[in-house]
Short mmCIF file of C-alpha atoms in Angstrom, two decimals:
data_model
loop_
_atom_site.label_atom_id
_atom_site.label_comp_id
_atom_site.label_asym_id
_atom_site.label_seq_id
_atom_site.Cartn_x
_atom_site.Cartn_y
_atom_site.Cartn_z
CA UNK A 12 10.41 6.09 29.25
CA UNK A 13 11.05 2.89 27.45
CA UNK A 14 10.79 2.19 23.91
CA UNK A 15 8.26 -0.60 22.74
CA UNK A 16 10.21 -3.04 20.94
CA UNK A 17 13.73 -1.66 22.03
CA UNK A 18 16.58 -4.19 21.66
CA UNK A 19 14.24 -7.09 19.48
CA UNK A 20 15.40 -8.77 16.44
CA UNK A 21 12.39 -7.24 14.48
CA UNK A 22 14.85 -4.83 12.90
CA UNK A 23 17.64 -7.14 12.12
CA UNK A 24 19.17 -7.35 8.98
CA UNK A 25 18.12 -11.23 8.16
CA UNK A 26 14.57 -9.96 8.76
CA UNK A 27 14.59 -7.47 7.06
CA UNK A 28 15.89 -9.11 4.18
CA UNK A 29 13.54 -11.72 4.53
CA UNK A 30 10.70 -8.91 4.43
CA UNK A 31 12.29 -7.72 1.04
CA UNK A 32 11.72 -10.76 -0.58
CA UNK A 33 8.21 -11.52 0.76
CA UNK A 34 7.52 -8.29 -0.70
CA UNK A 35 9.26 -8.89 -4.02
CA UNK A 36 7.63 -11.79 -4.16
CA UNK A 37 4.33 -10.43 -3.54
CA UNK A 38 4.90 -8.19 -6.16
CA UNK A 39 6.14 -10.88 -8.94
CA UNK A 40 2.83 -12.82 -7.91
CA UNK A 41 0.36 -9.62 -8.46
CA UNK A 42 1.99 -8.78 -11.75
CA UNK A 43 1.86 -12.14 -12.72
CA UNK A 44 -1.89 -12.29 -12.03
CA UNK A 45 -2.69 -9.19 -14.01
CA UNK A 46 -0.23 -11.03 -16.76
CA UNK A 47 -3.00 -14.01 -16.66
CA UNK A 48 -6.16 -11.76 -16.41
CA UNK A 49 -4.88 -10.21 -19.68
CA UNK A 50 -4.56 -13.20 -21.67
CA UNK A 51 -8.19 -14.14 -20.50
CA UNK A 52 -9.17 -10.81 -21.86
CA UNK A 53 -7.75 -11.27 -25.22
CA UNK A 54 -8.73 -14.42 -25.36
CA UNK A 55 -12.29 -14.10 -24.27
CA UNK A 56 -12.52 -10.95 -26.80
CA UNK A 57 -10.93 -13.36 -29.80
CA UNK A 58 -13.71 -16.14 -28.96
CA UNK A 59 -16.61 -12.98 -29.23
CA UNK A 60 -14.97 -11.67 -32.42
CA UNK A 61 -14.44 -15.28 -34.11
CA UNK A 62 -18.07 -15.99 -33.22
CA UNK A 63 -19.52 -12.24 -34.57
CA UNK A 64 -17.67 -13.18 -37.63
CA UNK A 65 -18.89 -16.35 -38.18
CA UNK A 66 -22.69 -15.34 -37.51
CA UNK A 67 -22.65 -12.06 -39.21
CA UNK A 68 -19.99 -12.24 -41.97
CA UNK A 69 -20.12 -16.16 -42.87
CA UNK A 70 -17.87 -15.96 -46.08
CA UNK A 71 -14.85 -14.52 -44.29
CA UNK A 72 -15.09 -17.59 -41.62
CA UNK A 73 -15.32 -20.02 -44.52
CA UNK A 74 -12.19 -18.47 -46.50
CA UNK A 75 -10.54 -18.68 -43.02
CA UNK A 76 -11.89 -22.11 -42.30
CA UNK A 77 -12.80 -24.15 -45.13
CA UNK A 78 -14.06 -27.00 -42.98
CA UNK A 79 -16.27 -26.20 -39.87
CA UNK A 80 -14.43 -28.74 -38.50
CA UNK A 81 -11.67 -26.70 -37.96
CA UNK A 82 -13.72 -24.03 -36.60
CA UNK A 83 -15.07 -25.90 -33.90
CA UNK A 84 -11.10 -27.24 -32.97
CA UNK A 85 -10.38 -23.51 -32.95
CA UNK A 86 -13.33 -22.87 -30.31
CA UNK A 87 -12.16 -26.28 -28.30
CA UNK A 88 -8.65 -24.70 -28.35
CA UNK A 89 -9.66 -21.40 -26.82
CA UNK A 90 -11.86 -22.92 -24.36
CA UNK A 91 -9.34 -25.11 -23.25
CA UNK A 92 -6.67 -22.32 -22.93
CA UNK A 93 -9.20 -20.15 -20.63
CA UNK A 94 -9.60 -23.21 -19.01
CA UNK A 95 -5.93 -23.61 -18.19
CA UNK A 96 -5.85 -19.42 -17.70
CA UNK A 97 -8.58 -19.81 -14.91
CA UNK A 98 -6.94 -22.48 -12.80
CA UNK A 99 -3.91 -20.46 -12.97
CA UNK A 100 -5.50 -17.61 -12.00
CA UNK A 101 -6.87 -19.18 -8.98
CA UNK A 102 -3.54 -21.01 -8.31
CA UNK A 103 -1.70 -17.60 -8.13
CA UNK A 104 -4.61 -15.98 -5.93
CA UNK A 105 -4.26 -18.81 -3.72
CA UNK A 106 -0.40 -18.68 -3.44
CA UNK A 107 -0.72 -15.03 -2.28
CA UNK A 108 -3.37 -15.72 0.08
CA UNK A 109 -0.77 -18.37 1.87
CA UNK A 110 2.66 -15.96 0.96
CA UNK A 111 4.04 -18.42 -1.09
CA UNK A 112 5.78 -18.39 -4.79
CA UNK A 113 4.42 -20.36 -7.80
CA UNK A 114 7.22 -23.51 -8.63
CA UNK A 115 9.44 -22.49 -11.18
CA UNK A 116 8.86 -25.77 -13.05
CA UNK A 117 4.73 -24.95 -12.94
CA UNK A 118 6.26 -21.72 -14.67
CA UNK A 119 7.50 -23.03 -17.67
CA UNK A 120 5.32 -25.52 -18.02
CA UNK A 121 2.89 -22.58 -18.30
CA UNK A 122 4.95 -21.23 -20.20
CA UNK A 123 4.91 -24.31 -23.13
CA UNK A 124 1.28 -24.69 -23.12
CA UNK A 125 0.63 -20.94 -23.19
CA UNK A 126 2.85 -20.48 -26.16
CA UNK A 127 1.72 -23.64 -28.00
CA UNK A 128 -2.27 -22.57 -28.14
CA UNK A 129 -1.37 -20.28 -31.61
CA UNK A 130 0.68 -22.88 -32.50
CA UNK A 131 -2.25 -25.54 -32.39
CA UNK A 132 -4.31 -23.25 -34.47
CA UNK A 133 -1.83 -22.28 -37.15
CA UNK A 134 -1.07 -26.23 -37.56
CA UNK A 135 -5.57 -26.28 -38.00
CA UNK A 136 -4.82 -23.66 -40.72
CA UNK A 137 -2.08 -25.35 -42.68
CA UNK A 138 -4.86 -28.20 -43.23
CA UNK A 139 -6.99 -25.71 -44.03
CA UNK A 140 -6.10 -23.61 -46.52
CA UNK A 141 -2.35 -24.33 -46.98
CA UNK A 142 1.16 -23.59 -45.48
CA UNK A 143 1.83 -20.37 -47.56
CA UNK A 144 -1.47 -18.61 -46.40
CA UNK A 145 -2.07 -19.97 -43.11
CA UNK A 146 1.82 -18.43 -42.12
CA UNK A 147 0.86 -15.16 -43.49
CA UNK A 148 -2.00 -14.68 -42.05
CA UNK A 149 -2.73 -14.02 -38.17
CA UNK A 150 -1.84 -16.98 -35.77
CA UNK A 151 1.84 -16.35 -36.27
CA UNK A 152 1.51 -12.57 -34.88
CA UNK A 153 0.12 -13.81 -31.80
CA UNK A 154 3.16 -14.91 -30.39
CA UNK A 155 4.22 -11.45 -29.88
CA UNK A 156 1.06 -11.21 -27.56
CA UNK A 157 2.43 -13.40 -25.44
CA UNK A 158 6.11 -12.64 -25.51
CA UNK A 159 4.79 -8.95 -24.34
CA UNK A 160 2.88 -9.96 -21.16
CA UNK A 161 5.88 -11.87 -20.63
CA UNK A 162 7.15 -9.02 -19.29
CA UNK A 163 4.81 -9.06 -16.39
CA UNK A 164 6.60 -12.27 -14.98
CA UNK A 165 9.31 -10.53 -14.17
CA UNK A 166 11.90 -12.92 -15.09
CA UNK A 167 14.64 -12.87 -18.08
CA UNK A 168 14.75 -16.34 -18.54
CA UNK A 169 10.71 -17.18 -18.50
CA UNK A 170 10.33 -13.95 -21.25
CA UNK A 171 13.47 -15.57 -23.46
CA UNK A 172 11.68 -19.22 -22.72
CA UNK A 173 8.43 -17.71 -24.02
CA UNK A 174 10.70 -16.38 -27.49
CA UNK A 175 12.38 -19.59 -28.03
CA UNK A 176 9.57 -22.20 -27.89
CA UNK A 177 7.72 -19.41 -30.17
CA UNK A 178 10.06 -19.23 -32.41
CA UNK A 179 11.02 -22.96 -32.66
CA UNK A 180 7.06 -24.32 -33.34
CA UNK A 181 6.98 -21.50 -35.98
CA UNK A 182 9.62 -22.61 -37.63
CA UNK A 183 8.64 -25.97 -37.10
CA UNK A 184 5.52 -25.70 -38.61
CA UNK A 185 7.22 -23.75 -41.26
CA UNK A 186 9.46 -26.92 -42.57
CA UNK A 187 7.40 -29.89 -41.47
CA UNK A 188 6.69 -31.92 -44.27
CA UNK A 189 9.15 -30.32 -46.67
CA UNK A 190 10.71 -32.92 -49.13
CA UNK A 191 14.06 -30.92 -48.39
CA UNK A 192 15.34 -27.96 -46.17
CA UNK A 193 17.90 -26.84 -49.09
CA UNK A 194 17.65 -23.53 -49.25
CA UNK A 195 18.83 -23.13 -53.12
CA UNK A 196 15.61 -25.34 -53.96
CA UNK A 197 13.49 -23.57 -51.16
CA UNK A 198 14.80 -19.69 -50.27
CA UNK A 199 11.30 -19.51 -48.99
CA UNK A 200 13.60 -21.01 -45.90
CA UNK A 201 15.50 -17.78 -45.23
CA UNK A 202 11.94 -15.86 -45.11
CA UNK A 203 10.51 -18.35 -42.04
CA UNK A 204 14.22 -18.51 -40.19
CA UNK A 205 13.92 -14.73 -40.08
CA UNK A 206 10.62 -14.15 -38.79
CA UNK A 207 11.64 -17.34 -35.44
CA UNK A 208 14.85 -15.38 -35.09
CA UNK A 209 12.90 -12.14 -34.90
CA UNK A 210 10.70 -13.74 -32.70
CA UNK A 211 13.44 -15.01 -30.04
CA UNK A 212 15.26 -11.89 -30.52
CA UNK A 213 11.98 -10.12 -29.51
CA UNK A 214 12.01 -13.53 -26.08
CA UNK A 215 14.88 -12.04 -25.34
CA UNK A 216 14.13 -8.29 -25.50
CA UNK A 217 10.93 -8.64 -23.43
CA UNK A 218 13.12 -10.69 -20.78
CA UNK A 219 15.57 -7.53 -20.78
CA UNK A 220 12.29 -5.24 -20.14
CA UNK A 221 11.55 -7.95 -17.72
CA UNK A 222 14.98 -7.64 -15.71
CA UNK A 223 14.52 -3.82 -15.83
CA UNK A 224 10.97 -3.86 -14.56
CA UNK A 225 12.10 -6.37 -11.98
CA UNK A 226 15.13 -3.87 -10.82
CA UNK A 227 12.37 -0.81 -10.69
CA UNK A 228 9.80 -3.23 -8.19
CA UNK A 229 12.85 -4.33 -6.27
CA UNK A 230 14.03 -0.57 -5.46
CA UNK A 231 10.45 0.60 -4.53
CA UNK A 232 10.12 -1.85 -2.11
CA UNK A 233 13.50 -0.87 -0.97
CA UNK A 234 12.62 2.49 -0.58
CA UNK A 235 9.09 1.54 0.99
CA UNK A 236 10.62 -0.53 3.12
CA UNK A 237 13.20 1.88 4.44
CA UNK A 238 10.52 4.35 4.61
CA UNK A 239 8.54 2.07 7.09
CA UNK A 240 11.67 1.34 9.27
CA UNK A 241 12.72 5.07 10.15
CA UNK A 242 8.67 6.02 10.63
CA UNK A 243 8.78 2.86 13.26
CA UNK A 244 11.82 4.04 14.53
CA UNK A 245 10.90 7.47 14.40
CA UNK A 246 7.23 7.19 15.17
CA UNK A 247 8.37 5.56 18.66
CA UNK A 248 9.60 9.02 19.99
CA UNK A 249 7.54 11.49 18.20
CA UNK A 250 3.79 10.63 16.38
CA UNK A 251 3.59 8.45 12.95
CA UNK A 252 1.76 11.76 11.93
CA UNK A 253 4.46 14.14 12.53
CA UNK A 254 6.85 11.32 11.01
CA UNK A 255 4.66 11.94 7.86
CA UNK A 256 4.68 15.27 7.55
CA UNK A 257 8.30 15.88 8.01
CA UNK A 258 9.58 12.95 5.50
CA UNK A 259 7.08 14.30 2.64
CA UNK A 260 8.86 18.20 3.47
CA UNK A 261 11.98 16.65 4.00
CA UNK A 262 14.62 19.11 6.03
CA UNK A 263 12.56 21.88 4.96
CA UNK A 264 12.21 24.66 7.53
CA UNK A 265 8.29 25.61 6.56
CA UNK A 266 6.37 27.14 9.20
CA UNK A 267 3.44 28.18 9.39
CA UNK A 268 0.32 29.98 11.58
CA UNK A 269 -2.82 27.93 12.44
CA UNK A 270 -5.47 27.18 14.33
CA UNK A 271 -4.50 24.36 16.87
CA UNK A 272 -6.42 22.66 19.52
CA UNK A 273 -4.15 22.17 22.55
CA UNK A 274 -4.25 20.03 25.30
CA UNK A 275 -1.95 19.06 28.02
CA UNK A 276 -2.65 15.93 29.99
CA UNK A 277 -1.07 15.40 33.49
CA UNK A 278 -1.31 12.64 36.05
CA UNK A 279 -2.52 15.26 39.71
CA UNK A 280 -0.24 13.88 42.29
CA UNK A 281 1.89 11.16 40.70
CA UNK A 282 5.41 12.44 42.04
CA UNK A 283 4.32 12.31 45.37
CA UNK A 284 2.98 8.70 45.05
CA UNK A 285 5.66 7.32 42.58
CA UNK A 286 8.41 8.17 45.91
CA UNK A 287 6.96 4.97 47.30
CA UNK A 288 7.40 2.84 44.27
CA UNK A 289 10.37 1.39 42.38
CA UNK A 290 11.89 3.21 38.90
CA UNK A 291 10.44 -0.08 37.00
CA UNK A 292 6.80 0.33 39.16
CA UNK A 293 6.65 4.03 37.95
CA UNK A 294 7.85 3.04 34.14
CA UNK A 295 5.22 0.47 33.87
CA UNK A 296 2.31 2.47 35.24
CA UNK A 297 3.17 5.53 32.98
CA UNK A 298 3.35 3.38 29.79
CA UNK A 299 0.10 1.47 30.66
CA UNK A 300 -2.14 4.54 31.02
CA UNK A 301 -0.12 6.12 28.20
CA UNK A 302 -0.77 3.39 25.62
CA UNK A 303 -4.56 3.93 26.41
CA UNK A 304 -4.73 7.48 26.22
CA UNK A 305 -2.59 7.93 23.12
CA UNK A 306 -4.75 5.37 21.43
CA UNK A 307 -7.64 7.60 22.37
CA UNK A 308 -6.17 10.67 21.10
CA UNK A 309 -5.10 9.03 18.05
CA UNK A 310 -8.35 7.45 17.17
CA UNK A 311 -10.21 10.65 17.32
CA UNK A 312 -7.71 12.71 14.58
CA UNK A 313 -5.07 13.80 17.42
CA UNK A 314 -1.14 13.40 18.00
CA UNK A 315 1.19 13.51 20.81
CA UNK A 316 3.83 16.06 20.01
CA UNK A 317 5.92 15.39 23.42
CA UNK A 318 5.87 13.13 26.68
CA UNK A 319 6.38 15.63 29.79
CA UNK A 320 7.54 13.85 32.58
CA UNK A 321 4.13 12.11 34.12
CA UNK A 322 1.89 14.16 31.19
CA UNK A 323 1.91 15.41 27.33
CA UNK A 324 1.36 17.86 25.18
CA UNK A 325 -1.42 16.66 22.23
CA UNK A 326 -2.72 18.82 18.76
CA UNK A 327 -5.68 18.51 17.04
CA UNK A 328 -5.42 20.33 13.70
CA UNK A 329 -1.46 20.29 13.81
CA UNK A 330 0.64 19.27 11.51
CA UNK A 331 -2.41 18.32 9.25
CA UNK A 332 -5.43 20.99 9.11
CA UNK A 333 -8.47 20.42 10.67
CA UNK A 334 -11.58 22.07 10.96
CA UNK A 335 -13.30 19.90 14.03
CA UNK A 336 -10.05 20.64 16.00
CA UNK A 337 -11.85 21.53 18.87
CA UNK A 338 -14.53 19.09 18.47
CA UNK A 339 -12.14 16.03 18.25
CA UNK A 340 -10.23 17.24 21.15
CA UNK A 341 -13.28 17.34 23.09
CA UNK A 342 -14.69 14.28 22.41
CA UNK A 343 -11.33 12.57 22.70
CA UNK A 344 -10.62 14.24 26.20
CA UNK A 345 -13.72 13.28 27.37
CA UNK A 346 -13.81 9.36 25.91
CA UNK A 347 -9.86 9.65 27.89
CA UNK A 348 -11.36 10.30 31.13
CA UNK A 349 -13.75 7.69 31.05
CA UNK A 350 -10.80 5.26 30.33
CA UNK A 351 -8.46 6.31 33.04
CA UNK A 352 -11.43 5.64 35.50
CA UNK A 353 -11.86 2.02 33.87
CA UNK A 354 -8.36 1.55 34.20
CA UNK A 355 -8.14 2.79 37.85
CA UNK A 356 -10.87 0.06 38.33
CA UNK A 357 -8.36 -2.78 37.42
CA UNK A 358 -5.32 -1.43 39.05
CA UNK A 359 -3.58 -0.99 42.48
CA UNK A 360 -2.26 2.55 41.96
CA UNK A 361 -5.17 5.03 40.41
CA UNK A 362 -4.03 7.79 38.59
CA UNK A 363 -5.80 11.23 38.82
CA UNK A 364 -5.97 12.29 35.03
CA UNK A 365 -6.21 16.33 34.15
CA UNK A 366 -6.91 17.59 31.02
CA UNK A 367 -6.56 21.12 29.59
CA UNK A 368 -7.68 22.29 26.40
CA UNK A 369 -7.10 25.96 24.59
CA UNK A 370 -8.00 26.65 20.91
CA UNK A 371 -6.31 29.13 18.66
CA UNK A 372 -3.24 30.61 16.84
CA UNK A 373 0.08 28.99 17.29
CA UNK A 374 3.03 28.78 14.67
CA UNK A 375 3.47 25.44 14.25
CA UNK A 376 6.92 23.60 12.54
CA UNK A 377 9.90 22.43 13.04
CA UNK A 378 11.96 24.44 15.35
CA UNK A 379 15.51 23.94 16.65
CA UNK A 380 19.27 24.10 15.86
CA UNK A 381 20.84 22.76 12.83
CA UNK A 382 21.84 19.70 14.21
CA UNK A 383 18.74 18.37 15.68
CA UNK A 384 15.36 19.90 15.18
CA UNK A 385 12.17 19.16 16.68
CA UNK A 386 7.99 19.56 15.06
CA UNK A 387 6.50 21.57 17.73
CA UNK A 388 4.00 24.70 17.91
CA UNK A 389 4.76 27.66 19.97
CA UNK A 390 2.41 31.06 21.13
CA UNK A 391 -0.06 31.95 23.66
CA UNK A 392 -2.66 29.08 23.19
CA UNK A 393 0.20 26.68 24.47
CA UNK A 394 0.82 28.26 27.35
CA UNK A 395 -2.63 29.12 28.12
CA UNK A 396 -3.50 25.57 27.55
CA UNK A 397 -0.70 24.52 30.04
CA UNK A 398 -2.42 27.40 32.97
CA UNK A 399 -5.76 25.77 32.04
CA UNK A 400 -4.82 22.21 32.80
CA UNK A 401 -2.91 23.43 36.35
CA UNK A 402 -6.26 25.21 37.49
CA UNK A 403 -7.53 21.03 37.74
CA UNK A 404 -6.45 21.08 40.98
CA UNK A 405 -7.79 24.35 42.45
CA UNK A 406 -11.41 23.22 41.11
CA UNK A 407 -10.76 19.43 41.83
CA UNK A 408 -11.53 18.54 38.23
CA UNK A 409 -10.07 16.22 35.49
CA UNK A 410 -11.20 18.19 32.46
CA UNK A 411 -11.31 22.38 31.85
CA UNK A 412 -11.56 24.12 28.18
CA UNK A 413 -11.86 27.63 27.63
CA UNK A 414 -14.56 29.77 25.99
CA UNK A 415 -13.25 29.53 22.70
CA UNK A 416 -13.24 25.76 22.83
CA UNK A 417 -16.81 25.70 24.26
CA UNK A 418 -18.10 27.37 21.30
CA UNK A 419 -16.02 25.80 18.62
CA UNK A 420 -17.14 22.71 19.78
CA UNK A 421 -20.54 23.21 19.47
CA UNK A 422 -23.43 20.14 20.65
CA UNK A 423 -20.05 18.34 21.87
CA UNK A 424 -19.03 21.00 24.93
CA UNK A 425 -23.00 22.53 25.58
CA UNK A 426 -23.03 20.95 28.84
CA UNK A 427 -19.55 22.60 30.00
CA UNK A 428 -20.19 24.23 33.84
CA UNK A 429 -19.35 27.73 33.59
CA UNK A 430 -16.68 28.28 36.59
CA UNK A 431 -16.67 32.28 35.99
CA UNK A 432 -13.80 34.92 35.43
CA UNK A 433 -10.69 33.20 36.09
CA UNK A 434 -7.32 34.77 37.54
CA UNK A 435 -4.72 32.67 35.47
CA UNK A 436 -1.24 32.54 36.16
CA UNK A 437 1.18 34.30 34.32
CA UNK A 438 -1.81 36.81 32.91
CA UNK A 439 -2.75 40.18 34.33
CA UNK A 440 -6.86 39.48 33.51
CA UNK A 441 -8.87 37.20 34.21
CA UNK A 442 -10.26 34.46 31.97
CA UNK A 443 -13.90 32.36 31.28
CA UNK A 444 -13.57 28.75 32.52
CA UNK A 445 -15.35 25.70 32.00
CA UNK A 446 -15.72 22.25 33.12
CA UNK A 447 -16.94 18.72 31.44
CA UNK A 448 -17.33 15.93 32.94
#
């Protein structure tokens, strides 16, 4: 059989790489855009505060803001900054919508005007009611607002950016206008250095959280993406479900007893009319009616646990539970016959499909030597399943279940023809056998 995708680049360690940082990038973006819808939030739920204040509690707006001038310049600020916040938000939605990363320079420069907004209203305050209380009071805390959701950016040097401009319009506003910055005639000086140095210290913190966070992102993706290359790898010679199952157990050896659905599919007379064609013919034509089967089987909850020559074996309710097992495997047998006779329609060498199907116990795990191991199910109902499918050709039909699949399956097998007791191969009774069609 060949292996879809066999010898490609897809795999290749430039692409892969390439992958990584899409993904990393993705990653950066989405944080950053919850980093943006959280500033709207806080500042959306300042504006509502400001404005309950003012309507409901008057005197503290006017001790704040001694001139409703500088009220409405406060409102004007915030609007503006959502304002700014929204078309960033929709420039970062757009950029992951096309798979490409925000300009580093648009980054910064988000950066200054994100971090000047307190700035703009502490400077409103100082006119207002004076250097001393205005720098006490809130606007310089909020700062630290923004140097947190730094973090979300995901980048050391945007986080310490974020401290430094922070800290330098604080201190700015601090010693503007001073007569003189000697600290013997103003020690008030060493109080406002030490807040901006706290305040970059803190930049530089959140861009070491940053780094970290970055680091954490950066392995998950790893590990995601090494996940997804041995499942595709994996997945091409045994199902993606099996793939599952066994990475989330690991090497474990669990086994366990349940009830399985089993079918085995064969092509009735293919080695007799593949002698006539080439090795490539035969390859071809197996792998075409293959691909639509096992997207069939799929589809409808089941997995291929092996490839058999010109046939397979399938599961329904192996290795995850299920309690329509015999329902699904009906349906999907049936929906597999129709296809076969579609595809027959559209090619030169029909294939005769025959279908089996036996429901019941079967231990079901990974089973093997140490060295390689293999997720199969073994007991009775396998076998059984395998007789069932080979007594096609003595009734010239595609599709044959046994009693206990006719009544599991309910409304889905009621039209089954009943064929009678059964001499099966192998067994020293006979068994009930019906048809679908």
């Amino acid at each position: 059989m060949q292996i879809a995708g066999a010898g490609k680049g897809s795999g290749s360690p430039a692409n892969a790489a390439t992958e990584f940082n899409r993904a990393l990038m993705r990653q950066t973006l989405n944080t950053e855009l919850l980093r943006v819808k959280a500033l709207i939030a806080t500042a959306g739920l300042f504006l509502v505060i400001s404005i309950f204040v003012e309507i409901f509690e008057p005197r503290i707006s006017e001790w704040i803001w001694p001139s409703r001038v500088g009220v409405l310049y406060v409102y004007a600020i915030i609007g503006c900054f959502l304002a700014f916040e929204v078309l960033v938000l929709f420039r970062i939605k757009a950029n992951i919508r096309l798979g490409r990363d925000v300009p580093i320079i648009l980054r910064y420069f988000s950066v200054l005007v994100e971090t000047s907004m307190p700035t703009l209203v502490l400077v409103l305050q100082v006119e207002g009611i004076g250097r001393d209380r205005a720098l006490g009071f809130g606007a310089p805390l909020v700062y630290f607002i923004f140097i947190i959701l730094s973090t979300l950016r995901l980048d050391f040097w945007l986080s310490s950016f974020t401290g430094l401009v922070a800290a330098a319009e604080l201190l700015t506003v601090a010693l503007i206008d001073r007569p003189s910055i000697d600290v013997s005639q103003h020690p008030e000086i060493y109080y406002h250095g030490e807040r901006s140095f706290i305040i970059l210290l803190s930049g530089l913190l959140a861009g070491a959280v940053s780094v970290q966070l970055r680091r954490q992102f950066a392995a998950s993706i790893e590990a995601a993406s090494a996940r997804d290359r041995v499942t595709d790898l994996f997945g091409q010679h045994v199902s993606p479900q099996v793939v599952e199952r066994l990475m989330k157990e690991g090497t474990a050896e669990a086994r366990d007893i349940r009830q399985v659905a089993v079918m085995f599919v064969d092509f009735r007379g293919f080695t007799a009319a593949a002698r006539s064609k080439s090795p490539q013919e035969v390859v071809d034509r197996l792998d075409g009616a293959f691909a639509v089967l096992v997207e069939i089987l799929e589809r409808h909850g089941g997995i291929v646990n092996k490839f058999l020559g010109d046939g397979f074996l399938a599961l329904f309710g192996a290795p995850f539970e299920s309690r329509d097992a015999a329902v699904q495997a009906v349906a999907a047998a049936r929906e597999m016959v129709a296809a076969m006779q579609r595809d027959n329609a559209a090619s030169s060498w029909p294939l005769r499909i025959g279908i089996g199907i036996h429901l019941g116990e079967v231990v079901a795990g990974s089973i093997g030597s140490p060295r390689r191991k293999e997720y199969t199910v073994i007991g009775d109902t396998v076998n059984f399943a395998s007789r069932l499918e080979a007594l096609n050709k003595e009734f010239n039909s595609q599709l044959l279940i046994s009693t206990e699949v006719r009544q599991a399956a309910g409304e889905e097998a009621e039209d089954a023809v009943f064929h009678g007791e059964v001499s099966v191969r192998g067994y020293d009774r006979s068994f009930e056998v019906w048809q679908l069609h």
